[in-house]
PDB file of C-alpha atoms in Angstrom:
ATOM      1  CA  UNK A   1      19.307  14.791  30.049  1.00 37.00           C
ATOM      2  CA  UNK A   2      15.996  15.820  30.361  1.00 40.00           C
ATOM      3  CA  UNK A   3      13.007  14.934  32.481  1.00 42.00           C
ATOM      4  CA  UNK A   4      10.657  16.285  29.428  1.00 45.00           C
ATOM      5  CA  UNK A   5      10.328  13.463  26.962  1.00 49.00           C
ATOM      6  CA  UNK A   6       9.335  13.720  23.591  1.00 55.00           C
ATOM      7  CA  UNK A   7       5.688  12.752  24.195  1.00 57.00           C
ATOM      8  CA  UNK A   8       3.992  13.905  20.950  1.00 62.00           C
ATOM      9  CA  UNK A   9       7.147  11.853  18.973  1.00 61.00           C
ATOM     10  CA  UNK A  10       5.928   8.786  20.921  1.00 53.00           C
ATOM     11  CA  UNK A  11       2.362   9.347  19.953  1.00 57.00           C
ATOM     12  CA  UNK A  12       2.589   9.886  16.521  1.00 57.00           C
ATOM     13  CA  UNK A  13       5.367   6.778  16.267  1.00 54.00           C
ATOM     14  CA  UNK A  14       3.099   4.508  17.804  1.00 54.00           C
ATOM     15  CA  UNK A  15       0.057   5.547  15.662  1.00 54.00           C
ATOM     16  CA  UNK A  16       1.597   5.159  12.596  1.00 55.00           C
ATOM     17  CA  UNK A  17       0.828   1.820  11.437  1.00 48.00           C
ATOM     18  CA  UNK A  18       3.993   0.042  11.050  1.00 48.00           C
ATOM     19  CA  UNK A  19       4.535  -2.863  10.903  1.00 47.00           C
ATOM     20  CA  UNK A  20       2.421  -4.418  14.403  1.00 53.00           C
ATOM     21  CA  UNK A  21      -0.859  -3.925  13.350  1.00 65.00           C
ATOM     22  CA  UNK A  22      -4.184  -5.268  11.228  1.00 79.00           C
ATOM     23  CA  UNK A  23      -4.979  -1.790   9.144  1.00 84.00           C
ATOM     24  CA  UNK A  24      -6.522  -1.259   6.158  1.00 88.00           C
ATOM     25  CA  UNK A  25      -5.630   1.455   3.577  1.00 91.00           C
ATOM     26  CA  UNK A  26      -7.361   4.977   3.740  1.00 89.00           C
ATOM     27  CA  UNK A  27      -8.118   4.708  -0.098  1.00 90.00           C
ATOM     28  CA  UNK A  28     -11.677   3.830  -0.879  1.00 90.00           C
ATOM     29  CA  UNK A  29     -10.455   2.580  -4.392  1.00 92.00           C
ATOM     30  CA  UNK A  30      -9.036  -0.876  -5.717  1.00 94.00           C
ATOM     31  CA  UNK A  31      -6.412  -2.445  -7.114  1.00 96.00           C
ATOM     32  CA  UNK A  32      -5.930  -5.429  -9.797  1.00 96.00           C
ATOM     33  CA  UNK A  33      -3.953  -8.689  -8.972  1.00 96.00           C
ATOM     34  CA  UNK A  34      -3.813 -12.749  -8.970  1.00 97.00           C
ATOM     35  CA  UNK A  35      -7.100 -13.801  -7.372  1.00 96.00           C
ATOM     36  CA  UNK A  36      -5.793 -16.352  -4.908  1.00 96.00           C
ATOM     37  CA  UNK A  37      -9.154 -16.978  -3.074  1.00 96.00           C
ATOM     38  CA  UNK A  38     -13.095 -15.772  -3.688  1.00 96.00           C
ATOM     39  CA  UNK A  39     -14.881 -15.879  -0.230  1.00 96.00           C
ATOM     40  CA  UNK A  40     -18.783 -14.872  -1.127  1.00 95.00           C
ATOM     41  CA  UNK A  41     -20.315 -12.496   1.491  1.00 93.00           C
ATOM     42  CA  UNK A  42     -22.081 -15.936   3.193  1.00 94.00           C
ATOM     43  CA  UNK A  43     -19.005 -17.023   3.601  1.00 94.00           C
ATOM     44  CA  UNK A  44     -18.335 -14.141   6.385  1.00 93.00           C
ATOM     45  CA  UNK A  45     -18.112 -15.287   9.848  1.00 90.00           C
ATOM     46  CA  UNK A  46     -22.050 -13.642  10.604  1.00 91.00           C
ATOM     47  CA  UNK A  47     -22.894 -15.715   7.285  1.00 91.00           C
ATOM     48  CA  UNK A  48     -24.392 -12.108   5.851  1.00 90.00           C
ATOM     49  CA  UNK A  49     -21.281 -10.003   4.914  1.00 92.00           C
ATOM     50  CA  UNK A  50     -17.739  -9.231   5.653  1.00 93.00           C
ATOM     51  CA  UNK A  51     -16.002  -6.696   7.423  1.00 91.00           C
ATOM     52  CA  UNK A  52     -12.472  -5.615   6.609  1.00 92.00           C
ATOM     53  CA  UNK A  53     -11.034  -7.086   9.640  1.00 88.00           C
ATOM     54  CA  UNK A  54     -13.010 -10.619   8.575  1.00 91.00           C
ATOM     55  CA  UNK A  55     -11.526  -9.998   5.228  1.00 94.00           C
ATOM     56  CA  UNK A  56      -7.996  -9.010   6.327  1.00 92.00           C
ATOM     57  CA  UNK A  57      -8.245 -12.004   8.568  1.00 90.00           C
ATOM     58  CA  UNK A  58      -8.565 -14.427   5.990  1.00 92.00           C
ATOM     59  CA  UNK A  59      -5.541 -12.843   3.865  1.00 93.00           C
ATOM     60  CA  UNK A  60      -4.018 -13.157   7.506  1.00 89.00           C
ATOM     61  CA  UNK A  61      -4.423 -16.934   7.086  1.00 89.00           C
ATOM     62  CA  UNK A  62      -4.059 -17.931   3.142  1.00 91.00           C
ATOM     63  CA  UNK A  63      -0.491 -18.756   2.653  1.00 89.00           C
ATOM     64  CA  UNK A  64      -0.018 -16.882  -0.723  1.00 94.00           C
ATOM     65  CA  UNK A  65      -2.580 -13.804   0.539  1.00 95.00           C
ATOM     66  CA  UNK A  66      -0.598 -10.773  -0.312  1.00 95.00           C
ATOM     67  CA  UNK A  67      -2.886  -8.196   0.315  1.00 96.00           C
ATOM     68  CA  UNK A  68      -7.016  -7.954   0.176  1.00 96.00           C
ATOM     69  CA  UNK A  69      -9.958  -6.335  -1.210  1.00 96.00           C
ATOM     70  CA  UNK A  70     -13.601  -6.317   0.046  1.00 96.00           C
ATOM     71  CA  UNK A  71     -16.413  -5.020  -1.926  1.00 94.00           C
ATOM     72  CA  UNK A  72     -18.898  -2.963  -0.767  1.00 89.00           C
ATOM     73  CA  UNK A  73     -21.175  -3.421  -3.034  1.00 85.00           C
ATOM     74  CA  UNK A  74     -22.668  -5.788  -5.270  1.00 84.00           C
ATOM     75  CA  UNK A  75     -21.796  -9.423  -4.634  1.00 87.00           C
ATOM     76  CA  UNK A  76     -19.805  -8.120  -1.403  1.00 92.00           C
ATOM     77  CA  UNK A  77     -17.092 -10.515  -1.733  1.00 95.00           C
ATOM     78  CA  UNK A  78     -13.773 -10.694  -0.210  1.00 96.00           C
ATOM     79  CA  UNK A  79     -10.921 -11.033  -2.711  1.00 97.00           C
ATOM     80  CA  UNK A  80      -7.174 -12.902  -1.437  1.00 97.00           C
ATOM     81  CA  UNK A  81      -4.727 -11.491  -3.982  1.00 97.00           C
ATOM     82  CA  UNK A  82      -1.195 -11.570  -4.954  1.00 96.00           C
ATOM     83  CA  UNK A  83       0.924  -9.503  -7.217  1.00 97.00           C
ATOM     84  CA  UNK A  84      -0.490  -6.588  -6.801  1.00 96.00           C
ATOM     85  CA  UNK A  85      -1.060  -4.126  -9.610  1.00 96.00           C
ATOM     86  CA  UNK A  86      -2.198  -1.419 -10.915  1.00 96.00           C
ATOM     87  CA  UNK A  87      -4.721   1.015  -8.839  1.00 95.00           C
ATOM     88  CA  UNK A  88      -8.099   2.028  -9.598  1.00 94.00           C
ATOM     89  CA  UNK A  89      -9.612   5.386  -7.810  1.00 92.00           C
ATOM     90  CA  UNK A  90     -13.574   5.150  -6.834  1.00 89.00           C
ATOM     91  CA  UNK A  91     -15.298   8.239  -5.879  1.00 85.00           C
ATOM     92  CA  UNK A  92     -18.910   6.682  -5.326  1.00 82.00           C
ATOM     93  CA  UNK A  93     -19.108   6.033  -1.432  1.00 74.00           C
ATOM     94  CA  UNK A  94     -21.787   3.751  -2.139  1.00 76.00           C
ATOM     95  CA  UNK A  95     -20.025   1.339  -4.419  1.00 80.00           C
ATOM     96  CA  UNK A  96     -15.980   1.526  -2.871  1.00 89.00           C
ATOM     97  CA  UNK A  97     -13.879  -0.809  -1.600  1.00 94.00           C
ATOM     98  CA  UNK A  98     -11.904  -1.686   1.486  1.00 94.00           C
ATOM     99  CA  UNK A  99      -8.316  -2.991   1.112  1.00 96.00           C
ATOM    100  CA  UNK A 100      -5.281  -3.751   3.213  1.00 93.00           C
ATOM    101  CA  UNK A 101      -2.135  -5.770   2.987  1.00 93.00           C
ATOM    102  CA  UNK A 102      -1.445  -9.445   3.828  1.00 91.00           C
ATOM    103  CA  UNK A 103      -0.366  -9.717   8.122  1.00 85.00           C
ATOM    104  CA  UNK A 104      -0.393 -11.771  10.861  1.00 79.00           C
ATOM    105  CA  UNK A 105      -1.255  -9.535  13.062  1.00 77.00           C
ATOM    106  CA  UNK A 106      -4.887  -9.972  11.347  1.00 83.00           C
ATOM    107  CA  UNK A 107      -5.185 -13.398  12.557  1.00 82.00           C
ATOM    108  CA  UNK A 108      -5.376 -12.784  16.225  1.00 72.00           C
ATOM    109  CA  UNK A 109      -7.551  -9.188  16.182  1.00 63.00           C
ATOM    110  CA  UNK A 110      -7.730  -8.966  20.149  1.00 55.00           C
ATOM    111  CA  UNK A 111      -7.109  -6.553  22.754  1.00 59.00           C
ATOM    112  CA  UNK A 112      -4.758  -8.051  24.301  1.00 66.00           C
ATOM    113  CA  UNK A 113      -2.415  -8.857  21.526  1.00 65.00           C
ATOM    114  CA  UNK A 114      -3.390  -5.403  20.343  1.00 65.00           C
ATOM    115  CA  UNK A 115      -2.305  -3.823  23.454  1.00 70.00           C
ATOM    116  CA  UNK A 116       0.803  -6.424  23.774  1.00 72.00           C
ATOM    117  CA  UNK A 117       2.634  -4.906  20.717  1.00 71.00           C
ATOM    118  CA  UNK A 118       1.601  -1.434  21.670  1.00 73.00           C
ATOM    119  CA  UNK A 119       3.234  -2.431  25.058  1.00 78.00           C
ATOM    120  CA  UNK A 120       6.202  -3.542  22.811  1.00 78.00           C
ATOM    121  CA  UNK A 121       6.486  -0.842  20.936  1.00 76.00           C
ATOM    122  CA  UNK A 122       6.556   1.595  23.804  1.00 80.00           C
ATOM    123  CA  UNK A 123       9.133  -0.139  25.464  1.00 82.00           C
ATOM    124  CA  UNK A 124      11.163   0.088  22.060  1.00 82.00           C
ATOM    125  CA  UNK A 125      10.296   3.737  21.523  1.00 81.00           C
ATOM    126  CA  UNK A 126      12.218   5.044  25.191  1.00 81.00           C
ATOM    127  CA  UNK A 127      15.009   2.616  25.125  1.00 83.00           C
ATOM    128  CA  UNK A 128      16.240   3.606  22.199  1.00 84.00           C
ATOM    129  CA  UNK A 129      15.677   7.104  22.966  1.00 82.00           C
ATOM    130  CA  UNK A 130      17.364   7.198  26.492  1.00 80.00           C
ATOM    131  CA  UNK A 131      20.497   6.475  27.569  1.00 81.00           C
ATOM    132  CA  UNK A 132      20.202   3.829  30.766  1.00 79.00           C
ATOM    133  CA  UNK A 133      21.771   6.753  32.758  1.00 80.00           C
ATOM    134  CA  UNK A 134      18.613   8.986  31.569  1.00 81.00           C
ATOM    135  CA  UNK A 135      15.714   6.464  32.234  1.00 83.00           C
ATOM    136  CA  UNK A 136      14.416   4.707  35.693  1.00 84.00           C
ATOM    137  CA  UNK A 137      12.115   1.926  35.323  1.00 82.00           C
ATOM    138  CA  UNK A 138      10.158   1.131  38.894  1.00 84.00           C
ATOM    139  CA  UNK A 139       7.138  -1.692  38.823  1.00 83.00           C
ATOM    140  CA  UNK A 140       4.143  -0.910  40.691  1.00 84.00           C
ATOM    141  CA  UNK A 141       4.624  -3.391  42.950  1.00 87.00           C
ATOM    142  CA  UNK A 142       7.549  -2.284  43.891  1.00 87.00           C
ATOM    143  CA  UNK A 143       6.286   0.922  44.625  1.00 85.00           C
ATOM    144  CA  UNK A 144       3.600   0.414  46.880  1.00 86.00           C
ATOM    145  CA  UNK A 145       5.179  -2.460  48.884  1.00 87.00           C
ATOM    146  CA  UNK A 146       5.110  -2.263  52.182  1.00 85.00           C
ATOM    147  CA  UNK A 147       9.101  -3.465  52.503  1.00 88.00           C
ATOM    148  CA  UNK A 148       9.784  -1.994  48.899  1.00 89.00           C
ATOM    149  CA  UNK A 149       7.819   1.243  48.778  1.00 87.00           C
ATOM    150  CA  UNK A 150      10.417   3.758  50.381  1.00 88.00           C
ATOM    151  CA  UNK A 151      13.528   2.771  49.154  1.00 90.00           C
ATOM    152  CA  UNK A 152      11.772   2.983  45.483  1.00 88.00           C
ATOM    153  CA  UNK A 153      10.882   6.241  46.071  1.00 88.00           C
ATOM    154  CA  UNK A 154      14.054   7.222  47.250  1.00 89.00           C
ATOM    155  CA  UNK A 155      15.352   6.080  44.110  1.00 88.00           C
ATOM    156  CA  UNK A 156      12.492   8.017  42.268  1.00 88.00           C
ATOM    157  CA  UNK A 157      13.653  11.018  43.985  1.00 87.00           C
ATOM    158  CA  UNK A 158      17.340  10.858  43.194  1.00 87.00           C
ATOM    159  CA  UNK A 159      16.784  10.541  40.093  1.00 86.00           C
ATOM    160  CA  UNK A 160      14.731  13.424  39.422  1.00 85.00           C
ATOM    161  CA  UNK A 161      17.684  15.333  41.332  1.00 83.00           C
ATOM    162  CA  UNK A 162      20.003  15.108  38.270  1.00 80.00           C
ATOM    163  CA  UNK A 163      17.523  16.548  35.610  1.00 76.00           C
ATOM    164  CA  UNK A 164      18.438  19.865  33.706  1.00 72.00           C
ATOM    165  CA  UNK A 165      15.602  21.641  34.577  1.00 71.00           C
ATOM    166  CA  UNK A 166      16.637  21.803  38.204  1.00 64.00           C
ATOM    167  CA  UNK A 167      13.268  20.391  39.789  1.00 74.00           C
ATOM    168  CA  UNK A 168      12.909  21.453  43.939  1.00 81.00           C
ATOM    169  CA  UNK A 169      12.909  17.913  45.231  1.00 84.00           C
ATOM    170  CA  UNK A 170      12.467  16.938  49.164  1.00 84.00           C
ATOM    171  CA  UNK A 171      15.331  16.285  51.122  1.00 85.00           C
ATOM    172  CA  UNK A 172      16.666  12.595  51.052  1.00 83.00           C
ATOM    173  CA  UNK A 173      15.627  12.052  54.639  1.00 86.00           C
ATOM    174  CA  UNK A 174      11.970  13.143  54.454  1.00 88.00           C
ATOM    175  CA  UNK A 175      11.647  11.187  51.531  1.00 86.00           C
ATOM    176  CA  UNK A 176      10.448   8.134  53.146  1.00 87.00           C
ATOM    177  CA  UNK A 177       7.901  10.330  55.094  1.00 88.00           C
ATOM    178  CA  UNK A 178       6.602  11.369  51.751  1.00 86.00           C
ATOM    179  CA  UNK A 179       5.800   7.777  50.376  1.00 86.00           C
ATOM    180  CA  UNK A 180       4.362   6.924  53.693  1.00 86.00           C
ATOM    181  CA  UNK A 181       1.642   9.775  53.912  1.00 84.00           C
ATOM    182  CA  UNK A 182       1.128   9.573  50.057  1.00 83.00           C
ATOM    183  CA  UNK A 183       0.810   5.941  49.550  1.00 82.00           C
ATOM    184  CA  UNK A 184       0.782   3.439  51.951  1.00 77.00           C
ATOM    185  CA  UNK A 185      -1.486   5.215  53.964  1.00 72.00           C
ATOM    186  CA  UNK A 186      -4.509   3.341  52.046  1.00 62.00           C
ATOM    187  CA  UNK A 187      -2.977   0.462  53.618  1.00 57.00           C
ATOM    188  CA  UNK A 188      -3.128   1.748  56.926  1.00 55.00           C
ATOM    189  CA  UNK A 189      -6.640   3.491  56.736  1.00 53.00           C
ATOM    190  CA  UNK A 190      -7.827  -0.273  55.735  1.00 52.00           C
ATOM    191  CA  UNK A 191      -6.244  -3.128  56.431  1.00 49.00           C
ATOM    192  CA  UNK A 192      -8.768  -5.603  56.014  1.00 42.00           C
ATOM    193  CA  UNK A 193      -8.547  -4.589  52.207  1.00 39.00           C
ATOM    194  CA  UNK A 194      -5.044  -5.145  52.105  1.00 48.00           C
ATOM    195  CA  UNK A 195      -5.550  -8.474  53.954  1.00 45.00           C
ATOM    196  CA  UNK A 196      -8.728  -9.279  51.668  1.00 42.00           C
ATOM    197  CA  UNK A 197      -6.906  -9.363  48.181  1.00 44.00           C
ATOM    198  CA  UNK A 198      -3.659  -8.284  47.598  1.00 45.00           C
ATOM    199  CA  UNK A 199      -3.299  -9.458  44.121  1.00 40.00           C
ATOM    200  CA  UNK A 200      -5.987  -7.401  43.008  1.00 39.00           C
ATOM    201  CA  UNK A 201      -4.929  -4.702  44.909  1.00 42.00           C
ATOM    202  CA  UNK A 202      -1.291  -4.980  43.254  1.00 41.00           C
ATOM    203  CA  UNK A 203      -2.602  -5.507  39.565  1.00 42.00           C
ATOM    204  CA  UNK A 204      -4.724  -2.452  39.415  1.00 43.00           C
ATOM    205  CA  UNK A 205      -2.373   0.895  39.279  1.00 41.00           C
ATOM    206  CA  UNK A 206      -5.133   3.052  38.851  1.00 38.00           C
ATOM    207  CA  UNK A 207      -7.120   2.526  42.801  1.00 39.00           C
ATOM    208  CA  UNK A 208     -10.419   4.259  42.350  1.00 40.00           C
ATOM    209  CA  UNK A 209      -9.667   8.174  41.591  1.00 39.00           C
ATOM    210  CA  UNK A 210      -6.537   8.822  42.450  1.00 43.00           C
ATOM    211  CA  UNK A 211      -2.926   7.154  41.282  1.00 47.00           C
ATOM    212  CA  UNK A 212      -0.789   6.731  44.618  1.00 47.00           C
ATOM    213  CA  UNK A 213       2.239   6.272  42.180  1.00 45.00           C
ATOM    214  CA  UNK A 214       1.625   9.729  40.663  1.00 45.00           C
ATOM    215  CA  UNK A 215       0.590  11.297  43.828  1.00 50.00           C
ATOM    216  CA  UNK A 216       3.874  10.107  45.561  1.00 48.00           C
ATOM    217  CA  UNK A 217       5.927  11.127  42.217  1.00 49.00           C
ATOM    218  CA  UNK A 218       4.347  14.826  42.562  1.00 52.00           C
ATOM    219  CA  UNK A 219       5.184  14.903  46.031  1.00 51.00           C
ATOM    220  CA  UNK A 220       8.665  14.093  45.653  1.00 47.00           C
ATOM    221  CA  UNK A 221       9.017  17.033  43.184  1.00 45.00           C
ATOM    222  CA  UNK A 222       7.603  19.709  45.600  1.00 48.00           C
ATOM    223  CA  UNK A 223       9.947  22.011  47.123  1.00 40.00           C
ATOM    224  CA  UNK A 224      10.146  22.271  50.832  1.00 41.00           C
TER     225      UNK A 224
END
């Protein structure tokens, strides 16, 4: 195995659209079907116009919705369709249209769920893509705890022992050291923040500039 993983793959896999997210079509054109629904532009949540994503939300919620279309211009309106047709190109910017297809993923447009599926998807991306032999997974929490922290970098370091690429780590007994300089010396250098809120302390990885799980990862990998 390999400790390089196929980082642009990932990107570009969990860019493309899929099947997880609210998107609308790059195409500035239209195209004919069933009108299922007519909402006029004072029917948009800001009771002035639509935007796609009020648009796609709708289509998100009307049972036979298929896919949408939202005018730009003219009456503005935002069109619920089914059986979807044939397409019509537009090459006036100022009189195009918007259109997507029928999801639920339109219905709840926040950044949490957003970030939930993208969550789900990377999870799905490197487990197929690994064999359980050729992946580690370590929490946070885990890392930086105070009973927790060296044996999880002792882990970390074993680990990256077996890739290809032969990578100079530590020795096994100064491993512990390492952790202990690198990361739980914030929690020596100030206790009463440790003692003042913990759960914050555990729930944000990133601690003001600097990423103690990174730091103690790069330390590992340095040679003697």
């Amino acid at each position: 195995h390999s400790t390089r993983a196929p980082v642009d793959a990932w990107i570009k896999w969990r860019d493309a659209p899929g099947d997880i997210r609210c998107v609308r079509h790059p195409t500035i054109g239209y195209h004919d079907g069933d009108i299922v629904r007519t909402l006029q532009s004072w029917d948009a949540p800001n009771g002035f116009n639509f935007s796609w994503k009020d648009c796609a939300k709708y289509c998100g919620m009307e049972k036979e919705c298929e896919f949408w279309t939202l005018e730009r211009s003219g009456g503005q309106q935002c069109l619920l369709k089914k059986n979807k047709g044939d397409y019509h190109e537009v090459f006036d910017e100022n009189n195009d249209y918007r259109e997507g297809d029928h999801h639920m993923d339109c219905i709840y447009q926040t950044n949490f769920v957003q970030e939930l599926r993208f969550w789900e998807r990377f999870v799905a991306f490197w487990m197929a893509r690994f064999h359980k032999d050729d992946r580690i997974i370590m929490s946070y929490e885990g890392f930086t705890g105070q009973d927790t922290g060296a044996d999880s970098t002792v882990k970390l370091a074993d680990f990256l022992r077996k890739a290809e690429n032969g990578l100079d780590v530590v020795e096994a007994e100064q491993v512990p050291c390492v952790w202990e300089k690198v990361v739980n010396y914030r929690k020596a250098s100030n206790p009463v923040m440790e003692a003042s809120n913990p759960v914050m302390e555990a729930s944000n990885p990133v601690m003001e500039a600097s990423n103690p799980v990174m730091e103690a990862s790069n330390a590992v990998m340095e040679a003697n």
